[in-house]
Coordinates of C-alpha atoms in Angstrom, one line a residue:
M1440 CA 34.9 -9.7 -56.9
R1441 CA 34.3 -11.1 -53.2
L1442 CA 32.2 -13.9 -55.0
V1443 CA 34.9 -14.7 -57.7
L1444 CA 37.5 -15.1 -54.8
W1445 CA 35.3 -17.3 -52.8
M1446 CA 34.8 -19.9 -56.0
L1447 CA 38.3 -19.8 -56.7
A1448 CA 39.0 -20.7 -53.2
L1449 CA 36.6 -23.5 -53.0
F1450 CA 37.7 -24.8 -56.4
A1451 CA 41.4 -25.1 -55.5
A1452 CA 40.0 -27.1 -51.8
A1453 CA 38.1 -29.3 -53.8
A1454 CA 41.4 -30.1 -56.0
A1455 CA 43.2 -30.7 -53.0
I1456 CA 41.7 -32.7 -51.3
V1457 CA 40.8 -35.0 -54.7
L1458 CA 44.5 -34.9 -55.1
T1459 CA 45.4 -36.0 -51.8
A1460 CA 42.7 -38.8 -51.5
Y1461 CA 44.2 -40.2 -54.8
Y1462 CA 48.0 -40.5 -54.0
N1463 CA 46.5 -41.4 -50.3
T1464 CA 47.0 -45.0 -49.7
G1465 CA 46.8 -44.8 -46.2
S1466 CA 44.2 -46.9 -43.7
V1467 CA 42.5 -46.4 -40.4
L1468 CA 42.8 -49.4 -37.7
F1469 CA 39.9 -49.7 -34.9
T1470 CA 40.4 -52.5 -32.5
V1471 CA 37.5 -53.6 -29.8
P1472 CA 38.8 -56.8 -28.5
P1473 CA 38.2 -59.4 -30.1
Y1474 CA 37.1 -57.6 -32.8
K1475 CA 39.4 -55.3 -35.3
V1476 CA 37.9 -52.7 -38.3
E1477 CA 40.5 -51.4 -40.9
L1478 CA 39.3 -48.2 -43.3
A1479 CA 40.8 -46.9 -45.8
F1480 CA 41.8 -43.4 -44.8
N1481 CA 39.7 -41.8 -47.5
T1482 CA 36.9 -44.0 -46.2
F1483 CA 37.4 -42.7 -42.7
I1484 CA 37.5 -38.9 -43.7
L1485 CA 34.3 -39.3 -45.8
V1486 CA 32.5 -41.2 -42.8
L1487 CA 34.1 -38.4 -40.3
L1488 CA 32.3 -35.8 -43.1
S1489 CA 29.0 -37.4 -43.2
I1490 CA 28.9 -37.6 -39.3
F1491 CA 29.9 -34.1 -38.8
I1492 CA 27.4 -32.6 -41.5
L1493 CA 24.5 -34.9 -40.1
F1494 CA 25.3 -33.7 -36.7
Y1495 CA 25.1 -30.1 -38.0
I1496 CA 21.6 -30.8 -39.6
V1497 CA 19.9 -32.2 -36.2
L1498 CA 21.5 -28.9 -34.2
R1499 CA 20.1 -26.7 -36.9
T1500 CA 16.7 -28.8 -37.0
L1501 CA 16.6 -28.3 -33.0
A1502 CA 17.3 -24.2 -32.9
G1503 CA 14.8 -24.0 -35.4
L1504 CA 12.1 -25.5 -33.1
S1505 CA 13.3 -24.0 -30.3
G1506 CA 13.1 -20.9 -32.6
M1507 CA 9.8 -21.6 -33.7
R1508 CA 8.6 -22.3 -30.1
N1509 CA 9.9 -19.0 -28.7
K1510 CA 8.5 -17.3 -31.4
K1511 CA 5.1 -18.9 -30.8
A1512 CA 5.1 -18.1 -26.8
E1513 CA 6.2 -14.4 -28.2
Q1514 CA 3.3 -14.2 -30.2
L1515 CA 1.0 -15.5 -27.4
A1516 CA 2.5 -13.3 -25.0
W1517 CA 1.3 -10.2 -26.8
S1518 CA -2.4 -12.0 -27.4
G1519 CA -2.6 -12.4 -23.5
L1520 CA -1.5 -9.1 -23.0
K1521 CA -3.8 -7.2 -25.4
A1522 CA -6.6 -9.5 -23.9
F1523 CA -5.8 -8.6 -20.3
F1524 CA -6.2 -4.9 -21.1
E1525 CA -9.2 -5.4 -22.9
T1526 CA -10.7 -6.7 -19.7
R1527 CA -11.1 -10.5 -21.6
Y1528 CA -9.8 -12.0 -18.5
D1529 CA -10.6 -15.3 -19.2
Q1530 CA -8.9 -15.7 -22.9
A1531 CA -6.2 -14.0 -21.2
A1532 CA -5.4 -16.2 -17.9
T1533 CA -5.8 -19.3 -20.9
I1534 CA -3.5 -17.7 -23.6
A1535 CA -1.0 -16.5 -21.1
E1536 CA -0.6 -20.0 -19.2
K1537 CA 0.5 -21.3 -23.0
A1538 CA 3.0 -19.2 -23.3
F1539 CA 4.5 -19.7 -19.8
R1540 CA 4.6 -23.4 -20.9
L1541 CA 6.0 -23.0 -24.3
A1542 CA 8.4 -19.9 -23.0
D1543 CA 12.3 -21.0 -22.0
K1544 CA 13.7 -17.9 -20.6
P1545 CA 12.8 -17.4 -17.1
I1546 CA 12.1 -13.6 -17.3
S1547 CA 9.7 -14.4 -20.2
K1548 CA 8.2 -17.3 -17.9
A1549 CA 7.6 -14.7 -14.9
L1550 CA 6.4 -12.3 -16.7
N1551 CA 3.6 -14.7 -18.4
A1552 CA 3.1 -16.1 -14.8
V1553 CA 2.4 -12.6 -13.7
L1554 CA -0.1 -12.0 -16.3
A1555 CA -2.1 -15.4 -16.0
A1556 CA -2.0 -15.2 -12.3
R1557 CA -3.4 -11.2 -12.2
S1558 CA -6.2 -12.6 -15.0
A1559 CA -6.7 -15.5 -12.8
H1560 CA -7.3 -13.4 -10.2
Q1561 CA -9.7 -10.8 -11.3
L1562 CA -12.0 -13.7 -12.6
G1563 CA -11.8 -14.8 -8.7
N1564 CA -10.1 -18.2 -9.7
Y1565 CA -7.6 -17.7 -6.3
V1566 CA -6.6 -21.5 -6.7
Q1567 CA -5.2 -21.5 -10.3
R1568 CA -3.5 -18.2 -9.3
D1569 CA -1.9 -19.6 -6.6
H1570 CA -0.5 -22.4 -8.6
L1571 CA 0.1 -20.5 -11.5
L1572 CA 2.8 -18.2 -8.8
A1573 CA 4.1 -21.5 -7.0
S1574 CA 5.2 -22.9 -10.5
A1575 CA 6.7 -20.2 -12.0
K1576 CA 9.0 -19.6 -8.2
E1577 CA 10.3 -23.1 -9.2
Q1578 CA 10.4 -22.7 -12.9
A1579 CA 11.7 -19.1 -13.2
P1580 CA 13.8 -18.6 -10.3
A1581 CA 15.5 -15.2 -11.7
G1582 CA 12.0 -13.9 -11.7
R1583 CA 11.3 -14.5 -7.6
A1584 CA 11.0 -11.0 -6.6
L1585 CA 8.9 -10.4 -9.6
L1586 CA 6.7 -13.0 -8.6
L1587 CA 6.7 -12.7 -5.1
I1588 CA 5.7 -9.1 -5.4
T1589 CA 2.7 -9.6 -7.6
E1590 CA 1.8 -12.2 -4.8
V1591 CA 1.5 -9.6 -2.3
E1592 CA -0.6 -7.1 -4.0
L1593 CA -3.2 -9.6 -5.3
L1594 CA -3.3 -11.2 -1.7
L1595 CA -3.9 -7.5 -0.2
D1596 CA -6.2 -7.4 -3.0
E1597 CA -8.0 -10.3 -1.5
G1598 CA -8.1 -8.9 1.8
R1599 CA -5.5 -11.5 3.0
H1600 CA -3.4 -9.4 5.1
A1601 CA -1.5 -12.3 7.2
A1602 CA -0.2 -14.2 3.8
A1603 CA 1.0 -10.9 2.6
L1604 CA 2.9 -10.2 5.2
A1605 CA 4.6 -13.8 5.1
A1606 CA 5.0 -13.3 1.2
L1607 CA 6.9 -10.3 2.1
Q1608 CA 9.0 -12.0 4.8
S1609 CA 9.9 -14.2 2.0
L1610 CA 11.0 -11.2 0.0
Y1611 CA 12.9 -9.5 2.5
S1612 CA 15.3 -12.5 3.3
T1613 CA 17.1 -11.8 0.2
G1614 CA 18.7 -9.0 2.2
G1615 CA 19.3 -5.2 0.7
L1616 CA 17.6 -1.9 0.5
Q1617 CA 14.0 -2.5 -0.5
S1618 CA 12.1 -0.3 -2.6
T1619 CA 9.6 2.1 -2.3
A1620 CA 6.5 0.5 -4.0
I1621 CA 7.3 -2.7 -1.7
L1622 CA 7.7 -1.0 1.7
L1623 CA 4.3 0.8 0.3
L1624 CA 2.6 -2.7 0.0
E1625 CA 4.0 -3.4 3.9
L1626 CA 2.4 -0.2 4.7
K1627 CA -1.1 -1.3 3.5
A1628 CA -0.5 -4.8 5.1
R1629 CA 0.7 -3.6 8.5
Q1630 CA -2.5 -1.0 8.1
M1631 CA -5.0 -3.9 7.3
A1632 CA -3.6 -6.1 10.3
G1633 CA -3.9 -3.2 12.7
H1634 CA -0.1 -3.0 13.4
W1635 CA 0.1 0.9 14.2
D1636 CA 3.2 1.0 15.6
S1637 CA 4.9 -0.6 12.7
V1638 CA 2.9 1.8 10.2
L1639 CA 4.5 4.3 12.2
E1640 CA 8.2 3.3 12.0
L1641 CA 7.5 2.5 8.1
T1642 CA 6.1 6.0 7.5
E1643 CA 9.5 7.3 9.4
V1644 CA 11.6 5.2 6.6
L1645 CA 9.2 6.2 3.9
E1646 CA 9.2 10.2 4.6
N1647 CA 12.9 10.0 3.4
R1648 CA 12.4 8.5 0.4
S1649 CA 11.8 10.8 -3.1
L1650 CA 8.3 10.5 -5.2
V1651 CA 6.4 9.5 -2.1
D1652 CA 3.2 11.4 -1.1
R1653 CA 3.4 13.3 1.7
A1654 CA 0.0 13.9 2.2
Y1655 CA -0.8 10.0 2.3
I1656 CA 2.0 9.4 4.6
N1657 CA 1.0 12.0 6.9
K1658 CA -2.5 10.9 6.9
L1659 CA -1.5 7.8 7.7
K1660 CA 0.6 8.5 10.4
H1661 CA -2.2 10.8 11.9
R1662 CA -4.4 7.8 11.6
A1663 CA -1.9 5.1 13.4
H1664 CA -1.6 7.7 16.3
L1665 CA -5.6 8.1 16.6
E1666 CA -6.0 4.3 16.7
N1667 CA -3.0 3.9 19.6
I1668 CA -4.8 6.3 21.8
R1669 CA -7.9 4.3 21.2
S1670 CA -6.3 1.5 21.8
N1671 CA -4.9 3.1 25.2
A1672 CA -7.9 4.4 26.3
R1673 CA -8.7 2.6 29.0
D1674 CA -5.3 2.3 30.7
I1675 CA -4.7 5.9 32.2
A1676 CA -0.9 5.5 32.8
L1677 CA -0.4 4.1 29.2
L1678 CA -2.3 7.2 27.5
R1679 CA -0.4 9.5 29.5
K1680 CA 2.8 8.0 28.5
Y1681 CA 1.5 7.9 24.6
W1682 CA 0.8 11.4 24.9
S1683 CA 3.7 12.4 26.7
N1684 CA 6.0 10.5 23.5
L1685 CA 4.6 12.4 20.9
S1686 CA 6.2 15.4 19.4
S1687 CA 5.1 18.8 20.3
Q1688 CA 3.8 19.2 16.6
E1689 CA 1.8 16.4 16.8
K1690 CA 0.3 17.5 20.2
L1691 CA -1.1 20.4 18.4
D1692 CA -3.0 18.0 15.8
G1693 CA -6.5 19.0 16.7
G1694 CA -7.9 15.2 15.8
L1695 CA -5.5 13.7 18.2
A1696 CA -5.9 16.4 20.7
V1697 CA -9.9 15.7 20.6
A1698 CA -9.0 11.7 21.0
A1699 CA -6.3 12.2 24.1
A1700 CA -8.8 14.6 25.6
R1701 CA -12.0 12.5 25.7
A1702 CA -10.5 9.7 26.7
M1703 CA -8.8 11.3 29.6
I1704 CA -12.1 12.8 30.6
A1705 CA -13.6 9.4 30.1
Q1706 CA -10.8 7.7 33.2
G1707 CA -11.6 10.7 35.3
D1708 CA -8.4 12.8 34.4
N1709 CA -10.2 16.5 33.5
A1710 CA -6.7 18.3 35.0
S1711 CA -4.5 16.2 31.6
A1712 CA -7.4 16.7 29.3
Q1713 CA -7.7 20.8 30.3
K1714 CA -3.8 20.8 29.9
I1715 CA -4.3 19.1 26.3
I1716 CA -6.9 21.4 25.1
E1717 CA -5.5 24.5 26.5
N1718 CA -2.1 24.2 24.5
S1719 CA -3.9 23.5 21.7
L1720 CA -6.5 26.4 21.6
D1721 CA -3.7 28.2 22.5
V1722 CA -2.8 28.0 18.8
R1723 CA -5.7 27.8 17.0
P1724 CA -9.5 27.4 17.8
Y1725 CA -10.2 24.0 16.7
P1726 CA -13.9 23.5 17.1
E1727 CA -14.2 20.3 18.4
L1728 CA -11.8 21.2 21.7
V1729 CA -13.3 24.5 21.8
A1730 CA -16.9 22.4 22.6
L1731 CA -14.9 20.0 24.5
Y1732 CA -13.3 22.5 27.1
A1733 CA -16.9 23.2 28.4
D1734 CA -17.3 19.5 29.5
C1735 CA -13.6 19.5 30.7
R1736 CA -14.7 21.0 34.2
S1737 CA -12.3 21.8 37.0
S1738 CA -12.7 22.7 40.4
V1739 CA -11.4 26.5 39.7
V1740 CA -13.9 27.2 36.6
S1741 CA -12.8 30.9 36.7
W1742 CA -9.6 30.2 35.2
Q1743 CA -11.2 28.4 32.6
I1744 CA -13.2 31.3 31.9
Q1745 CA -10.4 33.6 31.9
R1746 CA -8.7 31.3 29.6
A1747 CA -11.7 31.0 27.4
E1748 CA -12.0 34.7 27.1
S1749 CA -8.2 35.2 26.4
W1750 CA -8.8 33.0 23.1
L1751 CA -12.4 34.9 22.1
A1752 CA -10.3 38.4 22.0
K1753 CA -8.1 36.5 19.6
H1754 CA -11.0 35.3 17.6
P1755 CA -13.8 37.6 18.6
N1756 CA -17.6 36.7 16.9
N1757 CA -16.8 33.0 17.4
A1758 CA -19.9 31.0 18.0
G1759 CA -18.2 28.1 19.3
L1760 CA -16.1 30.1 21.8
L1761 CA -19.4 32.3 23.0
L1762 CA -21.2 29.1 23.8
T1763 CA -18.5 27.3 25.5
L1764 CA -18.1 30.3 27.6
G1765 CA -21.6 30.5 28.3
K1766 CA -21.7 27.0 29.5
L1767 CA -18.7 27.7 31.6
C1768 CA -20.4 30.2 33.0
T1769 CA -23.9 28.0 33.7
Y1770 CA -21.3 25.9 35.5
G1771 CA -19.7 29.3 37.3
E1772 CA -23.3 30.2 38.5
L1773 CA -22.2 33.6 36.6
W1774 CA -26.0 33.5 35.3
G1775 CA -25.6 36.9 33.8
K1776 CA -23.1 36.5 31.6
A1777 CA -23.6 33.2 30.9
Q1778 CA -26.9 34.4 29.4
S1779 CA -25.0 37.3 27.3
Y1780 CA -22.4 34.8 26.1
L1781 CA -25.1 32.0 25.0
E1782 CA -27.4 34.9 23.3
A1783 CA -24.5 36.1 21.8
S1784 CA -23.4 32.7 20.2
L1785 CA -27.0 32.6 18.9
S1786 CA -27.2 35.5 17.3
I1787 CA -24.2 34.4 14.9
E1788 CA -24.8 30.6 14.5
S1789 CA -28.3 29.0 15.7
G1790 CA -28.2 25.2 16.6
Y1791 CA -29.1 22.5 18.7
P1792 CA -26.6 23.1 21.2
V1793 CA -26.7 26.5 22.1
H1794 CA -30.7 26.3 22.3
L1795 CA -30.0 23.3 24.8
A1796 CA -27.9 25.6 26.7
L1797 CA -30.2 28.6 26.6
A1798 CA -33.2 26.2 28.0
Q1799 CA -31.0 24.5 31.1
L1800 CA -29.9 28.3 31.7
F1801 CA -33.3 29.6 31.9
E1802 CA -34.3 26.1 34.3
K1803 CA -32.0 27.0 36.5
L1804 CA -33.0 30.5 36.5
K1805 CA -36.9 29.5 37.2
K1806 CA -38.2 30.8 33.7
P1807 CA -40.0 27.6 32.4
E1808 CA -41.4 29.4 29.5
A1809 CA -38.4 30.6 27.9
A1810 CA -36.9 27.0 28.6
S1811 CA -39.4 25.3 26.6
E1812 CA -39.1 27.7 23.9
H1813 CA -35.7 26.9 23.7
Y1814 CA -36.3 23.3 23.8
R1815 CA -39.2 23.4 21.2
K1816 CA -36.6 25.3 18.9
G1817 CA -33.4 23.1 19.6
L1818 CA -36.1 20.1 19.1
D1819 CA -36.9 21.8 15.7
F1820 CA -33.4 22.5 14.7
A1821 CA -32.6 19.1 15.8
L1822 CA -35.2 17.2 13.3
K1823 CA -34.4 19.8 10.4
Q1824 CA -30.7 18.5 10.3
I1825 CA -31.9 14.7 10.8
G1826 CA -34.3 15.6 7.8
T1827 CA -31.8 16.8 5.6
A1828 CA -29.0 14.1 6.4

């Protein structure tokens, strides 16, 4: 029914046009001095209609060609993506670059440029990678953020943290709240550059973000504090200040306490080192701190022995505490207690340190045979450890 109505309408329109043309005797005059062109009105209508039809055909042809081009670019993009995930990076780079040249839409250009750049990166062709990303920034400004993020990630993978940080600054210049992914990239760059204060600042921001691996953040915070303690190790004033600025929870971190105490002992500040160790061991017997306490000798060794015995009461049969007590008693010339503690430690856990401590004790007690025996056993134990390492 609809088709019949359309045919009737077209027939009526055609009849109206024919009748109008038959009875129309008007003309159209074009004046372009010194020329004049006069056309019959019907002829003018036919010319105008012909021009319109020709223009329409040209537009449709161009649209068709553009559609074919976009379709070809889309096919190439899928082929390039397939080649990339199949690790055929040489083919992926070539195909994706062609798709980048053919694509009209900015986002398509950016995506194809990223794929081509990543493929070139996998091939170690960094010059081609950088050229593609630079071209895409000019031709597809709408995809600038995607291109910059890709650039940062690939530069970091190459080890060029300074260039990656420069690219990040360009990205930050746009303003706004940066995504977690971008902050994690900066965190990696700062870590590679050794900017540990910046690492700490970023971890504080990332702690408040969802979907962030807390264990990873805590590990980085620990590493940053450790590196800062080491960098301040030669300046006792800076070291004390840095330690005092740590939170109470951070001061109980055994690894940080060991690093700080060792640095202070090396600078001759045994009193500060002793306080750090004692505060931490009051909470739990961190093995390295237990061992270090014996080397942190103060003028009041009786106080150290008393503190160590209080920890032993909480953690009986702790070989490390017994060894430390034996060393402290040796230093305080409490020979009987020293031998008792060292032999108790040896009965729980044999090792080179306890044999060495006993050998040194017996030397002081003028018992060379016993000292030689423990030196020998300690050496045997050390050689076994080297052999199994």
